Each structure stands twice: as C-alpha cells, then as structure tokens.
PDB file of C-alpha atoms in Angstrom:
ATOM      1  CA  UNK A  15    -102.847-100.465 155.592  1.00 50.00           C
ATOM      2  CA  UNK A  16    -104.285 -98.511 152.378  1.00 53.00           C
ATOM      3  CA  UNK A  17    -103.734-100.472 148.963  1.00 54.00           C
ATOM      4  CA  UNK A  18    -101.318 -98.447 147.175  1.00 56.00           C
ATOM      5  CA  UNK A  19    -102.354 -96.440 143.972  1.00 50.00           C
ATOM      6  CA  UNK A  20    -102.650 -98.291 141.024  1.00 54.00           C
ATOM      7  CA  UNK A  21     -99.954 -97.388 138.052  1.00 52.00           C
ATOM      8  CA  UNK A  22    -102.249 -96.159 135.932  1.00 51.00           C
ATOM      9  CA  UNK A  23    -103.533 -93.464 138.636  1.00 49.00           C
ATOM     10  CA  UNK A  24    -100.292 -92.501 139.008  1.00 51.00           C
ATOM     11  CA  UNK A  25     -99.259 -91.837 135.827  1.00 47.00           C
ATOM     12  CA  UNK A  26    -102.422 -89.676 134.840  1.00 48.00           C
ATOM     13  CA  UNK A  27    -102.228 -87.389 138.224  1.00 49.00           C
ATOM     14  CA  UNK A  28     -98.286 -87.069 137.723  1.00 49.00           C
ATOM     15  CA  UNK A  29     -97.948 -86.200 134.234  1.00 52.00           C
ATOM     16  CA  UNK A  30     -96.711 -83.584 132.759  1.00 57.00           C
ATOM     17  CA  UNK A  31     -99.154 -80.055 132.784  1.00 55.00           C
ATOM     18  CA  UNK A  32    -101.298 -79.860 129.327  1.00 58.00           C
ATOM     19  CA  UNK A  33    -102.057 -76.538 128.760  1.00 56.00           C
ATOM     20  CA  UNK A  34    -105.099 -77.480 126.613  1.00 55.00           C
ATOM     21  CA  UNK A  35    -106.609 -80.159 128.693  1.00 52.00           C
ATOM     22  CA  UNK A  36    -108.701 -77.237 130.388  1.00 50.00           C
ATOM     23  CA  UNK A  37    -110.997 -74.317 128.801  1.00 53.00           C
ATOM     24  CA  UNK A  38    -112.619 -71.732 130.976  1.00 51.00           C
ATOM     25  CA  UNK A  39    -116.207 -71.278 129.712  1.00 53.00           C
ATOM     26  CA  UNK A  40    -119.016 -68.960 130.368  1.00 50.00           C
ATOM     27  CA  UNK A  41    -121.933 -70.846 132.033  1.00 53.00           C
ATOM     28  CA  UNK A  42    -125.839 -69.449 131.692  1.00 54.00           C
ATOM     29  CA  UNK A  43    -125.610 -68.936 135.610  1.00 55.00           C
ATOM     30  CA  UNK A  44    -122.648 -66.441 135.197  1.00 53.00           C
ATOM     31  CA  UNK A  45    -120.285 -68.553 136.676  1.00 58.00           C
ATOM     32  CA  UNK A  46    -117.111 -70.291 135.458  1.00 53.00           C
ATOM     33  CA  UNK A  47    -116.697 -74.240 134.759  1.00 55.00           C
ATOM     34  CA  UNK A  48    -113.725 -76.226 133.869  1.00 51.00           C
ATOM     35  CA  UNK A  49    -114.445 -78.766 130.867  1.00 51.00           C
ATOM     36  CA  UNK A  50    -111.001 -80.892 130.292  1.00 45.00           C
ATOM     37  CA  UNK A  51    -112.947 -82.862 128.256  1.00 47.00           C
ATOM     38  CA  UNK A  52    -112.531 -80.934 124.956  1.00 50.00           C
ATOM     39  CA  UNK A  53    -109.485 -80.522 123.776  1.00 48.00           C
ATOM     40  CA  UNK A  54    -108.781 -77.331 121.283  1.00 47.00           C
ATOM     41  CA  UNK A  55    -108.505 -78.666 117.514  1.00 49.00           C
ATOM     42  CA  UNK A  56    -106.535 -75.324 116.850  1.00 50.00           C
ATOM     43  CA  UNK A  57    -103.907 -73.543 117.792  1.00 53.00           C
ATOM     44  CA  UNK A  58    -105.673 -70.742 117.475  1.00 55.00           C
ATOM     45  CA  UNK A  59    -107.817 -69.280 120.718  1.00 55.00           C
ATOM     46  CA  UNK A  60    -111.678 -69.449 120.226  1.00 58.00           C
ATOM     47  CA  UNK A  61    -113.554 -66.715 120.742  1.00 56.00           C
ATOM     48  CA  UNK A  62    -116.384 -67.230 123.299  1.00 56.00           C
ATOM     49  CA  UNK A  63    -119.954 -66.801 121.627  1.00 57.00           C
ATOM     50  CA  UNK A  64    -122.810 -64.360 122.855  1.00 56.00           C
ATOM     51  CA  UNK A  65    -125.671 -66.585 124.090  1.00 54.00           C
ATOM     52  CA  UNK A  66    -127.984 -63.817 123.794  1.00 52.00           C
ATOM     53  CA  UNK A  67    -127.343 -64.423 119.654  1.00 51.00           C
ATOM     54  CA  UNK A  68    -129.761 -67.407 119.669  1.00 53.00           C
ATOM     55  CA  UNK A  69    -131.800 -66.394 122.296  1.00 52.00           C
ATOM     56  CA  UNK A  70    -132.791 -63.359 121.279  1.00 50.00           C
ATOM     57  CA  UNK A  71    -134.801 -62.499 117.713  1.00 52.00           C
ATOM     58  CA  UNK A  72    -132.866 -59.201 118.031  1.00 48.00           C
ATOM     59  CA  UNK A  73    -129.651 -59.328 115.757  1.00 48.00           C
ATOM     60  CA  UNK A  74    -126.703 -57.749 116.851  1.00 48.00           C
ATOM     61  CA  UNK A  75    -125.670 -54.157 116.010  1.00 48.00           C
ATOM     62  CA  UNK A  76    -128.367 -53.761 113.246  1.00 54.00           C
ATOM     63  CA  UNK A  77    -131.066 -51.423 113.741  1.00 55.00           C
ATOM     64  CA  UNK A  78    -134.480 -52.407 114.416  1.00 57.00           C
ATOM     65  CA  UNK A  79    -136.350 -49.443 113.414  1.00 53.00           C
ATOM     66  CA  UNK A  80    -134.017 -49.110 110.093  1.00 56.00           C
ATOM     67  CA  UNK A  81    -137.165 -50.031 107.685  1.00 62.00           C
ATOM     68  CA  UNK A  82    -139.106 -47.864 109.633  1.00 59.00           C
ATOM     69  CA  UNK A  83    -136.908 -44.952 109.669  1.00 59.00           C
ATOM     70  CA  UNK A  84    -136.435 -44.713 105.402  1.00 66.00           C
ATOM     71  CA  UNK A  85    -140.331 -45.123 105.275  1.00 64.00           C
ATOM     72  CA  UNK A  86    -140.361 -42.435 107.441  1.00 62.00           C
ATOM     73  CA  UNK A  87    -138.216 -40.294 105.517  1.00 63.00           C
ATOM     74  CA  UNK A  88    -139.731 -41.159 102.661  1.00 64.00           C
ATOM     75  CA  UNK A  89    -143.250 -39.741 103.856  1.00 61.00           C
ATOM     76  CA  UNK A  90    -141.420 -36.608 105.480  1.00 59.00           C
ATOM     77  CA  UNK A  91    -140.156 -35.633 101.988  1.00 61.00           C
ATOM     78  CA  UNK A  92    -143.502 -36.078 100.423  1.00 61.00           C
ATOM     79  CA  UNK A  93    -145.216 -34.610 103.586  1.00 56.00           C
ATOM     80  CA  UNK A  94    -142.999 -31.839 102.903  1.00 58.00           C
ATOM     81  CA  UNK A  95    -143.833 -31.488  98.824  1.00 61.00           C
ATOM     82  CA  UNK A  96    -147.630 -31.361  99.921  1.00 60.00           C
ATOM     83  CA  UNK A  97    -146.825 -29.078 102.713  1.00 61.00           C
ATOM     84  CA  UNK A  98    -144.529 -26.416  99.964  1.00 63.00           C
ATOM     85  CA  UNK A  99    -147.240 -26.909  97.090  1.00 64.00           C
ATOM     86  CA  UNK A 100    -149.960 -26.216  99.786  1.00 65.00           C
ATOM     87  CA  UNK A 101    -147.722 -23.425 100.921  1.00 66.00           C
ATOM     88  CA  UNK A 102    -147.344 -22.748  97.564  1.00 65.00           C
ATOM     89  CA  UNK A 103    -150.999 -22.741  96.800  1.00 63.00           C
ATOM     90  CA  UNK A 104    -151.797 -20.695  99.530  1.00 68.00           C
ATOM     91  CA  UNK A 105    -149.464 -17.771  98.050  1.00 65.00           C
ATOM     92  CA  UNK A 106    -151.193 -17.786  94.788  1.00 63.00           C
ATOM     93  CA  UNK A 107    -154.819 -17.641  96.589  1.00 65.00           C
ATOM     94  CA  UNK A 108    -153.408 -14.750  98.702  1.00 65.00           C
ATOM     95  CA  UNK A 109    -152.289 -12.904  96.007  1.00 60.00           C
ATOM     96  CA  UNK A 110    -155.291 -13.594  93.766  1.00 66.00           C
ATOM     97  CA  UNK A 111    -157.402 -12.287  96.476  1.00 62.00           C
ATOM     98  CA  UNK A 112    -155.395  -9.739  96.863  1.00 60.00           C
ATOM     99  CA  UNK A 113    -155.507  -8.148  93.373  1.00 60.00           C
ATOM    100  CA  UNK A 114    -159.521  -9.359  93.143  1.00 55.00           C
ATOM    101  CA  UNK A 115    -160.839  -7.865  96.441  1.00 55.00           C
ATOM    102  CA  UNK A 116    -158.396  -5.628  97.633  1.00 58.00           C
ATOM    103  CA  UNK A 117    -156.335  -3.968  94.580  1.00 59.00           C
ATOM    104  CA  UNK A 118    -159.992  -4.321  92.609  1.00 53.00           C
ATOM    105  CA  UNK A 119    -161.545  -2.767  95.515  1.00 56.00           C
ATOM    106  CA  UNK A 120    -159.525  -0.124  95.929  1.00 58.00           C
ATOM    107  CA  UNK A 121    -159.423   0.728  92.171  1.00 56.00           C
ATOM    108  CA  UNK A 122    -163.284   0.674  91.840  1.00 52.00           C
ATOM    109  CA  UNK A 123    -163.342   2.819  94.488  1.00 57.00           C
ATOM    110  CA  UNK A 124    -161.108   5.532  92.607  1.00 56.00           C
ATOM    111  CA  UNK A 125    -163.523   5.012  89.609  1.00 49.00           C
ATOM    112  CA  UNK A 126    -166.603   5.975  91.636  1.00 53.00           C
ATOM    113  CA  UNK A 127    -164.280   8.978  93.539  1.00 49.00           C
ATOM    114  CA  UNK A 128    -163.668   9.971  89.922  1.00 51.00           C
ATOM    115  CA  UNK A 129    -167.134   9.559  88.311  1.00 63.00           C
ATOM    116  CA  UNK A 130    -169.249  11.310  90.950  1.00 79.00           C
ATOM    117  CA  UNK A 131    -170.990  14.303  89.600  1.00 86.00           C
ATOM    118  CA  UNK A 132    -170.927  17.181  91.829  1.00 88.00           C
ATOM    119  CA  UNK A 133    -174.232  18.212  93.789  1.00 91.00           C
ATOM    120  CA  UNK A 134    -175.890  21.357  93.202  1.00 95.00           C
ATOM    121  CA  UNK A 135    -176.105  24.072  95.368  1.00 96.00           C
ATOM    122  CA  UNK A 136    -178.300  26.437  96.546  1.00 96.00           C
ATOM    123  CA  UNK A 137    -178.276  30.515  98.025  1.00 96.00           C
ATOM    124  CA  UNK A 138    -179.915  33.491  97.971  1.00 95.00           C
ATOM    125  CA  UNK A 139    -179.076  36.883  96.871  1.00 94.00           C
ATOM    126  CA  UNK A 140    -180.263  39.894  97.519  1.00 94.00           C
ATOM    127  CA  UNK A 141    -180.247  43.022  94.922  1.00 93.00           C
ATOM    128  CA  UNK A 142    -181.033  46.867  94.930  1.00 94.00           C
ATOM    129  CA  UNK A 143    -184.252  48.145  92.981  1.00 94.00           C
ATOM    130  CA  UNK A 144    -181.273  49.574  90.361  1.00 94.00           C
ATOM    131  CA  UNK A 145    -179.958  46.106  89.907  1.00 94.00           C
ATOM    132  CA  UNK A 146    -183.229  44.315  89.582  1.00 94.00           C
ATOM    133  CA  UNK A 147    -184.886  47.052  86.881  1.00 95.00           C
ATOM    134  CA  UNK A 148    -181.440  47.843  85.141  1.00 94.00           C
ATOM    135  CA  UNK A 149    -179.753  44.173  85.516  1.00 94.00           C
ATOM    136  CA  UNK A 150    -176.145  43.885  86.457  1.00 92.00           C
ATOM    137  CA  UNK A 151    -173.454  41.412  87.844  1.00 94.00           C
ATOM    138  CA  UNK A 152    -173.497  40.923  91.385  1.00 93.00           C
ATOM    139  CA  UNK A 153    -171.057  39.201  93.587  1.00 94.00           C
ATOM    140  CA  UNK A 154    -172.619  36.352  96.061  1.00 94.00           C
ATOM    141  CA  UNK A 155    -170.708  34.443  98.635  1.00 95.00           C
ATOM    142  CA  UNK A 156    -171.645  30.869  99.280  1.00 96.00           C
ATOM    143  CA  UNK A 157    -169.709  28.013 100.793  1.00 95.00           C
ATOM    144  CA  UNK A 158    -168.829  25.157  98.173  1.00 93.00           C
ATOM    145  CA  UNK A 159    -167.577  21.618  98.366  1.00 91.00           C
ATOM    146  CA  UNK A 160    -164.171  21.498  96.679  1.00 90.00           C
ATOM    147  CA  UNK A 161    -161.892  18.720  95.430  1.00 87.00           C
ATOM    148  CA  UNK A 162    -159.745  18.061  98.500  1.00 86.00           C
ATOM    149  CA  UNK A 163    -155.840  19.221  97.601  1.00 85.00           C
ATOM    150  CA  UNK A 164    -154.002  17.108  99.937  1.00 82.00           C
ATOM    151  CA  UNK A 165    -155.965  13.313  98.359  1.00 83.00           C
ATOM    152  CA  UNK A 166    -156.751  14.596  95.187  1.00 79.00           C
ATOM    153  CA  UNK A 167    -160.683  13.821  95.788  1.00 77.00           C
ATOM    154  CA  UNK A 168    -159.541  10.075  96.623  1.00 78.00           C
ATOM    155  CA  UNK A 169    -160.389  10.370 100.260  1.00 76.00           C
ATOM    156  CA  UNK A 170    -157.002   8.645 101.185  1.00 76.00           C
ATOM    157  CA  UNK A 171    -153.457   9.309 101.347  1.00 75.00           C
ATOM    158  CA  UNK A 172    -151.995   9.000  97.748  1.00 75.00           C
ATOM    159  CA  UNK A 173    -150.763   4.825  97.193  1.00 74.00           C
ATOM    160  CA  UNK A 174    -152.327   3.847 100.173  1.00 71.00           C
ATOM    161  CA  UNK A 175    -155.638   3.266 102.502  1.00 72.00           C
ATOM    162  CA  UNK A 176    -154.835   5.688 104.954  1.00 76.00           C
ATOM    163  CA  UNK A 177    -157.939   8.119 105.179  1.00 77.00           C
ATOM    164  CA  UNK A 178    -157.334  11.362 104.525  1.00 80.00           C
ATOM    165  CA  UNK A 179    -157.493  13.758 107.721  1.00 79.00           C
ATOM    166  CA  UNK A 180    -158.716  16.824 105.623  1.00 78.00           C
ATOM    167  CA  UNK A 181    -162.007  15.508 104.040  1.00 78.00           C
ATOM    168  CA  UNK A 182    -165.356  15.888 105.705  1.00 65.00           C
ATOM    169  CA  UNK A 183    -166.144  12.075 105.970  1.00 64.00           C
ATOM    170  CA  UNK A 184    -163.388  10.937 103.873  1.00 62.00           C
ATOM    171  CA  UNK A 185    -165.580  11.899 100.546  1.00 77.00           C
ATOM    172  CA  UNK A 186    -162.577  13.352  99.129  1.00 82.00           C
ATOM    173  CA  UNK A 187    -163.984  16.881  99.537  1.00 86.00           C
ATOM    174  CA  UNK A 188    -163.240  19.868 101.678  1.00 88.00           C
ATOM    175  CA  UNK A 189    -165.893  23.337 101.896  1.00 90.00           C
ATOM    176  CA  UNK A 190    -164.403  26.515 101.106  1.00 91.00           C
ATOM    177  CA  UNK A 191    -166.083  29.807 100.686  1.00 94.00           C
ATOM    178  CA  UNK A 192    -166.521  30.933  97.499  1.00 94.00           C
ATOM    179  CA  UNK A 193    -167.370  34.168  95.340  1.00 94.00           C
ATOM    180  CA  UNK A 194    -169.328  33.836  92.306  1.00 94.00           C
ATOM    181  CA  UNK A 195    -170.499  36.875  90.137  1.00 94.00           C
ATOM    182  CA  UNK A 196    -174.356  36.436  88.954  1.00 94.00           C
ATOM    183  CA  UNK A 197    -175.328  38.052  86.029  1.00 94.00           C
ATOM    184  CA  UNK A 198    -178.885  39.984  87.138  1.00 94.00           C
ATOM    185  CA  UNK A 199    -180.761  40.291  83.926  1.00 94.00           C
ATOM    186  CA  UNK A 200    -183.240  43.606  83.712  1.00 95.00           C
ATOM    187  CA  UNK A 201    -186.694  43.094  84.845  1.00 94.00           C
ATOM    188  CA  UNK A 202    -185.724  40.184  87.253  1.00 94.00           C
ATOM    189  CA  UNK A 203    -188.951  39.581  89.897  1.00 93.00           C
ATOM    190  CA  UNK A 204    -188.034  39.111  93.797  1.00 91.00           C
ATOM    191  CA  UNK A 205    -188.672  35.277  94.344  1.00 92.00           C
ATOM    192  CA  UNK A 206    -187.134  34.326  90.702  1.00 93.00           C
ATOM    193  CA  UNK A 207    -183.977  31.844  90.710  1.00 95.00           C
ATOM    194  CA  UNK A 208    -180.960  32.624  88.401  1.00 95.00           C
ATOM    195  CA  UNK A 209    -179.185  29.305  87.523  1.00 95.00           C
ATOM    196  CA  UNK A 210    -175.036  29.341  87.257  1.00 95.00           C
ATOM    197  CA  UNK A 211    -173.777  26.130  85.602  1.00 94.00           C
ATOM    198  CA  UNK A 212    -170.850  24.396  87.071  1.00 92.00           C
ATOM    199  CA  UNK A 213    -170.733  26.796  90.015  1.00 94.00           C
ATOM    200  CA  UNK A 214    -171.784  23.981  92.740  1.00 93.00           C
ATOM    201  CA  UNK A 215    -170.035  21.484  94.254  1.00 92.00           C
ATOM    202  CA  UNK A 216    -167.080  19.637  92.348  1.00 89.00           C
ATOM    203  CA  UNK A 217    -167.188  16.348  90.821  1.00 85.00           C
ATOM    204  CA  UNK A 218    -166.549  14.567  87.639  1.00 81.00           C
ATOM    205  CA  UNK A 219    -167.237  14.077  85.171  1.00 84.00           C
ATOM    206  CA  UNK A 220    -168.937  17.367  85.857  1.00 88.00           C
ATOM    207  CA  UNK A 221    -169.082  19.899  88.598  1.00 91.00           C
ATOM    208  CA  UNK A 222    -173.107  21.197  90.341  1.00 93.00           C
ATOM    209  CA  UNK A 223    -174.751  24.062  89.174  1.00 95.00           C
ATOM    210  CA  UNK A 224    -175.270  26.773  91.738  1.00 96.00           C
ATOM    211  CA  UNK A 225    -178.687  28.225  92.234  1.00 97.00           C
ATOM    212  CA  UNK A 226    -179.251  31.721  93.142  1.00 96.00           C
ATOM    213  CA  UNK A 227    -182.558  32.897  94.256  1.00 96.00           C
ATOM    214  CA  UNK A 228    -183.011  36.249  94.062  1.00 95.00           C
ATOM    215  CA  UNK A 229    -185.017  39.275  96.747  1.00 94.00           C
ATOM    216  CA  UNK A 230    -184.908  41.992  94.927  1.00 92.00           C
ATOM    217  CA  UNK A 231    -185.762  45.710  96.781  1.00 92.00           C
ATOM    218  CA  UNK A 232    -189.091  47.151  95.617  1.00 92.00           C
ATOM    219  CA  UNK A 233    -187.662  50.361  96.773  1.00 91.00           C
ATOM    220  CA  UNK A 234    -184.353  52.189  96.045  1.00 89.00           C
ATOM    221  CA  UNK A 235    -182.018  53.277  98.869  1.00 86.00           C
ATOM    222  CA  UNK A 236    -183.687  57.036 100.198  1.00 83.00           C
ATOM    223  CA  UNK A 237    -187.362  55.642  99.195  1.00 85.00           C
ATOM    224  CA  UNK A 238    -187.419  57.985  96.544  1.00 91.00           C
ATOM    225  CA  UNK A 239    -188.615  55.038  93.649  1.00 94.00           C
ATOM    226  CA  UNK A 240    -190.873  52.038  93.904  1.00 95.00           C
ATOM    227  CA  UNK A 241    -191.609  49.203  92.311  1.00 95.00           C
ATOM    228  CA  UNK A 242    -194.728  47.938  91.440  1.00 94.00           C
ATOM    229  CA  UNK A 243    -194.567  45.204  88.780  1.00 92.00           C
ATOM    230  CA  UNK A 244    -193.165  46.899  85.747  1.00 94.00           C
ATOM    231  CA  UNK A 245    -194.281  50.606  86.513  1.00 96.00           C
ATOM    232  CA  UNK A 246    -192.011  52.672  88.555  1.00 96.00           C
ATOM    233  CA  UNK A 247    -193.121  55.196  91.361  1.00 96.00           C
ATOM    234  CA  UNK A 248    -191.752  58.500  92.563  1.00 95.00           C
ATOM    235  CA  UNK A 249    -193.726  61.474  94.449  1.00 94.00           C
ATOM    236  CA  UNK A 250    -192.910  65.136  93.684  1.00 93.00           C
ATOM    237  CA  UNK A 251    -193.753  68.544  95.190  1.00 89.00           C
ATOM    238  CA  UNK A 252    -194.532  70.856  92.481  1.00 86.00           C
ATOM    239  CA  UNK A 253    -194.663  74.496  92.936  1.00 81.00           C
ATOM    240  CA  UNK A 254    -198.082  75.927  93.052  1.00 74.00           C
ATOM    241  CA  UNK A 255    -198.817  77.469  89.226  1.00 69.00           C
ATOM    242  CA  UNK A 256    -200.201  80.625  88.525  1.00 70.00           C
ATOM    243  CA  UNK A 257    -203.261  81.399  87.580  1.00 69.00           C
ATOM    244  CA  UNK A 258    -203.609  80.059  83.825  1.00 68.00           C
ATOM    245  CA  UNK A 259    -200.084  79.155  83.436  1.00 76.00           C
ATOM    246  CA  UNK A 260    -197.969  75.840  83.377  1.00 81.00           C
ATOM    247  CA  UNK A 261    -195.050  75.327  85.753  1.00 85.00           C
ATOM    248  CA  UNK A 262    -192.665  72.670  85.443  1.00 87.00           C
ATOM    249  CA  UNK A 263    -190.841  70.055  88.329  1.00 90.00           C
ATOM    250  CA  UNK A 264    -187.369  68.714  88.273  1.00 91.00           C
ATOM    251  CA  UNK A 265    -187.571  64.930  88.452  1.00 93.00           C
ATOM    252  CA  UNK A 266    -184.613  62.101  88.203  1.00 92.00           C
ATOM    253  CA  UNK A 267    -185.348  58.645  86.471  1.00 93.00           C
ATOM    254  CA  UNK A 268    -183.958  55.095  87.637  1.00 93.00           C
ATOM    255  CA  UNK A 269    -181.587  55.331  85.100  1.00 92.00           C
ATOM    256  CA  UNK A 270    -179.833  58.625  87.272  1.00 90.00           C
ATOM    257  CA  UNK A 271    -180.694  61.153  84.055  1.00 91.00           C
ATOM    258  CA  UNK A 272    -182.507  64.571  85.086  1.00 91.00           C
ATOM    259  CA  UNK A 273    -185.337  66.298  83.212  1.00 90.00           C
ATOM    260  CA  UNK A 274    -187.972  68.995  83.771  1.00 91.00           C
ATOM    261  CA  UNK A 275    -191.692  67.534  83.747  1.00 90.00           C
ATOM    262  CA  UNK A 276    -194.447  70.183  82.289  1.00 89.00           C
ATOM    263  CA  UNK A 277    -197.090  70.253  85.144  1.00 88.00           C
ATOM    264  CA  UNK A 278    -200.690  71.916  83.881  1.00 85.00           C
ATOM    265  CA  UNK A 279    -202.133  75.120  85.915  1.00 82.00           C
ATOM    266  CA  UNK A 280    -205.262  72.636  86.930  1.00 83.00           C
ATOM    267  CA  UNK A 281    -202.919  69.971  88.195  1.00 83.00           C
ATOM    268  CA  UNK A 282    -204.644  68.359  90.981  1.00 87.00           C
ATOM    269  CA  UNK A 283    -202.538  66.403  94.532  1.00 89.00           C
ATOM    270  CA  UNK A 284    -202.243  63.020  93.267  1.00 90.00           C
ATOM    271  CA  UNK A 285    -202.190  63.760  89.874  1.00 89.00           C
ATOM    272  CA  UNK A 286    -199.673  61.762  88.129  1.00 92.00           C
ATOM    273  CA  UNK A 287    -196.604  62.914  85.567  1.00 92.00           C
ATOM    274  CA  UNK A 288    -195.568  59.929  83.060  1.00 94.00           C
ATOM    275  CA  UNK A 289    -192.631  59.220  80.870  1.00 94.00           C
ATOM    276  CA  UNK A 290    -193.441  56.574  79.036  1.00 94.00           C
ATOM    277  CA  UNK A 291    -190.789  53.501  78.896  1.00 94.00           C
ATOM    278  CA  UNK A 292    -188.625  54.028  81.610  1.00 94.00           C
ATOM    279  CA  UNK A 293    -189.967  51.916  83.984  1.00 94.00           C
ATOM    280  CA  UNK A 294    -188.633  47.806  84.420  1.00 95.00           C
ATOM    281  CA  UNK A 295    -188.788  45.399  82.076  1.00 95.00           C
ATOM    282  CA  UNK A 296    -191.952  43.320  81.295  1.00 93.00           C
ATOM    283  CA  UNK A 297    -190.052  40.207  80.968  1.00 92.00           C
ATOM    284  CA  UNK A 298    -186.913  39.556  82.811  1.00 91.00           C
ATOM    285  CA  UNK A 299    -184.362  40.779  79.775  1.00 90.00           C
ATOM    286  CA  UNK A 300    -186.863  41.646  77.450  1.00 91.00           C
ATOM    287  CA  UNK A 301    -186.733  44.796  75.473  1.00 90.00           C
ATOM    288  CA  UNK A 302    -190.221  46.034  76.338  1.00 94.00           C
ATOM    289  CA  UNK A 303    -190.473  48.504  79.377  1.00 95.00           C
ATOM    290  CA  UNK A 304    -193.359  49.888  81.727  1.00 95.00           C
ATOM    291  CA  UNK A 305    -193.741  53.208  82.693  1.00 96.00           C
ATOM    292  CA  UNK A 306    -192.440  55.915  85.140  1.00 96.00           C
ATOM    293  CA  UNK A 307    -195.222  57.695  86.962  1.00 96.00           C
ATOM    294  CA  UNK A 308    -194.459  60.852  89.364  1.00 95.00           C
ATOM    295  CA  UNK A 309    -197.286  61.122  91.747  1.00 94.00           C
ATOM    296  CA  UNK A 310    -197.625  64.817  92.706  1.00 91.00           C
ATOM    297  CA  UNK A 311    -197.951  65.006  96.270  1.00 89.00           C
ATOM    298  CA  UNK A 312    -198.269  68.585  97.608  1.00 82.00           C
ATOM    299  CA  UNK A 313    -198.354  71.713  95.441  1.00 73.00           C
TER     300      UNK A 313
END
C-alpha cells in the first residue's frame, strides 16, 4: 500500500484559491509562463514592460530624424533667402541689361535715324536754245528718298521693334517722285550742272542737295537759230536789189521781236547781217552778250 500524504501536502494542495499566487508573464519566446513565486506587493495591476525598451537604442515614440529634420528646415529657409536674393539679383541684372543694351540700343539707334544727313542726288535736264540763251525756270522730275510717313524715318513701328513694312531696307525712307523747278540762268553751256540746295534726299539735321546737269539745244525748235558759243545764227533769203540800190530783209531775234535789216546792192551769198548784243550771254548770268549774225543764203 502507498504511504499516505503527509499533512503538510495536504494542506498546501487543498487550500483555499489565492488569486495572486500566479502572474501570467510574457516570455522572450512568445509564450506564456506561470511564476507563483512572486507575489503582487500592490493592489494595483502591473503593467507588463516592452522588452524591446532595453534592447533597442531606439526610444519609443520619439523621432529619430527630429534633429535632422529642424537642421533641415533651417537650411531650406536659408536655401530659400539665397535662392529669392539670387532671384532677386537676377531681376536687377535683367533689367539693367535691359535699359543698357536694349532701351540704350534702341535709343542710339533713333539718334543716328535722326542725325543722318540726307544724300545728294543727281539728274539731268534738258532745255530749249530759248531757255539756255534767255534763262528761265524749268520743271524737272526726279525720284527722291523721303522721310517714311507711316515710322516717322525710325524704320520701325512707333514704341516698338517691329520693322516697318514701308521702308526700302528698313532705313526709315520711302522714294517718291518729285518735281522741282530749276532756275536756268542766261548763257548756261550744255554739259554745266545747276546745284538746288536741300532738294535731295531727306535727312537731318539737313536734307541733300539735288544736282541738275543741264543739255541745252544748240538749235531752236524749226532750226531757224543756232548756237555757237555766245554768237547766234540765222540764214535769210534776201530779195535780189536793184541795180545801185539797198533792199532790206525781215528778220526775228531770239528774244521773238521783228525788225527790217538794211542789206547793201553788192551784198554777196554768205554775206552776213549783225545786230550787235543780242546773241547769249558770255558768262552764264552775266550782263555781257555776243552777237546775232544773219547769214544770207540765196538772193
């Protein structure tokens, strides 16, 4: 037979339920353990602890990268300062440069629109032998370089740097035909050039002069007078004279004025009548004239 339990046995498996002999930890493994061996001191519950507190060099709900992150900031915000004075600086260059090269640019350029003389121009004219002994004005067409209406001479659109459409080569000038009257003076040579001031090509601060050279007729319209230097030419049928007596011919001077001529009874064919100083002037607008011969031809 089995020896019976002692008393003590007895007593400790029969008495009465402690709810505190036992504690339900958390083992490392995961798994639960009963420790009776600890009794609580409180009547309070304990809270279980995280291992992972003194495991781990992380601490719990703080942020690692918190130093980090105001550092961080910190260099954003002056990041950004050097970025807006940069940005900053940047505007100011642009805008210098823009008033320097372009605004400077564009202003020098009106100056040079505005202070370019205008270039002289040249044409011929072409006179009757009345015009060139007698002078006269004369009307000569001739193209000319005019300030362009629609830029003003700028070459551009007004307020901007848009070329202007209308100017030959955006030179802020457009041709047009023109009309000048030339004053002919008396006596004026073929091959001599007349000189009308400001009647070339505009500019500023002054316009070209225009240059007229003139090809004068030697001969009038019907070939009736020539030209030879400052003597004047015209043949004449006279009427054959009678024996010891003086006839007389009809002649007409540059000037349009009629007049008898006395012709002698020995007049000869080639003979030649004269009035003295009504032929051209010596001198282009002098006062001193040739002659006006009339060169008997037939009797």
């Amino acid at each position: 037979s089995r020896a019976p339990f002692p008393a003590s046995a007895m007593t400790h498996v029969f008495a009465p339920f402690n709810p505190h002999a036992f504690r339900v930890q958390l083992r490392s493994d995961g798994r639960l353990r009963k420790d009776a061996s600890r009794k609580s001191s409180s009547s309070k519950p304990r809270t279980a602890s995280n291992p992972w507190s003194r495991r781990s060099p992380i601490v719990a709900f703080k942020n690692p990268f918190a130093n980090d992150a105001e550092k961080a900031k910190k260099g954003a915000e002056s990041v950004g300062d050097g970025v807006k004075k940069a940005a900053e600086d940047t505007a100011k260059g642009a805008k210098g440069w823009w008033d320097k090269e372009v605004v400077g640019a564009k202003n020098a350029m009106d100056r040079r629109a505005g202070q370019t003389p205008g270039k002289d121009v040249y044409t011929d004219l072409r006179c009757t032998l009345e015009e060139s002994v007698l002078g006269g004005e004369v009307k000569v067409s001739y193209p000319r370089r005019v300030i362009c209406p629609t830029c003003d001479g700028k070459g551009r659109l007004p307020q901007t740097f848009i070329d202007c459409d209308k100017c030959e080569n955006n030179c802020g000038l457009v041709t047009k035909e023109c009309v000048a009257t030339v004053t002919v003076p008396p006596g004026v040579n073929s091959g001599s050039t007349l000189r009308l001031r400001g009647e070339g090509d505009q500019g500023a601060p002054s316009d070209g002069d225009l240059y007229v050279k003139v090809a004068a007729e030697n001969v009038n319209k019907g070939g009736i007078i020539r030209r030879q230097g400052a003597d004047l030419y015209t043949d004449v049928v006279v009427r054959y004279p009678r024996r010891g007596e003086d006839t007389s011919v009809r002649v007409r001077t540059v000037e349009g004025d009629w007049g008898n001529l006395k012709v002698a009874s020995d007049a000869k064919i080639g003979s030649a009548l004269r009035i003295a100083g009504r032929g051209a002037p010596t001198a282009p607008g002098g006062s001193t004239r040739g002659d006006h011969f009339f060169v008997i031809t037939k009797i």
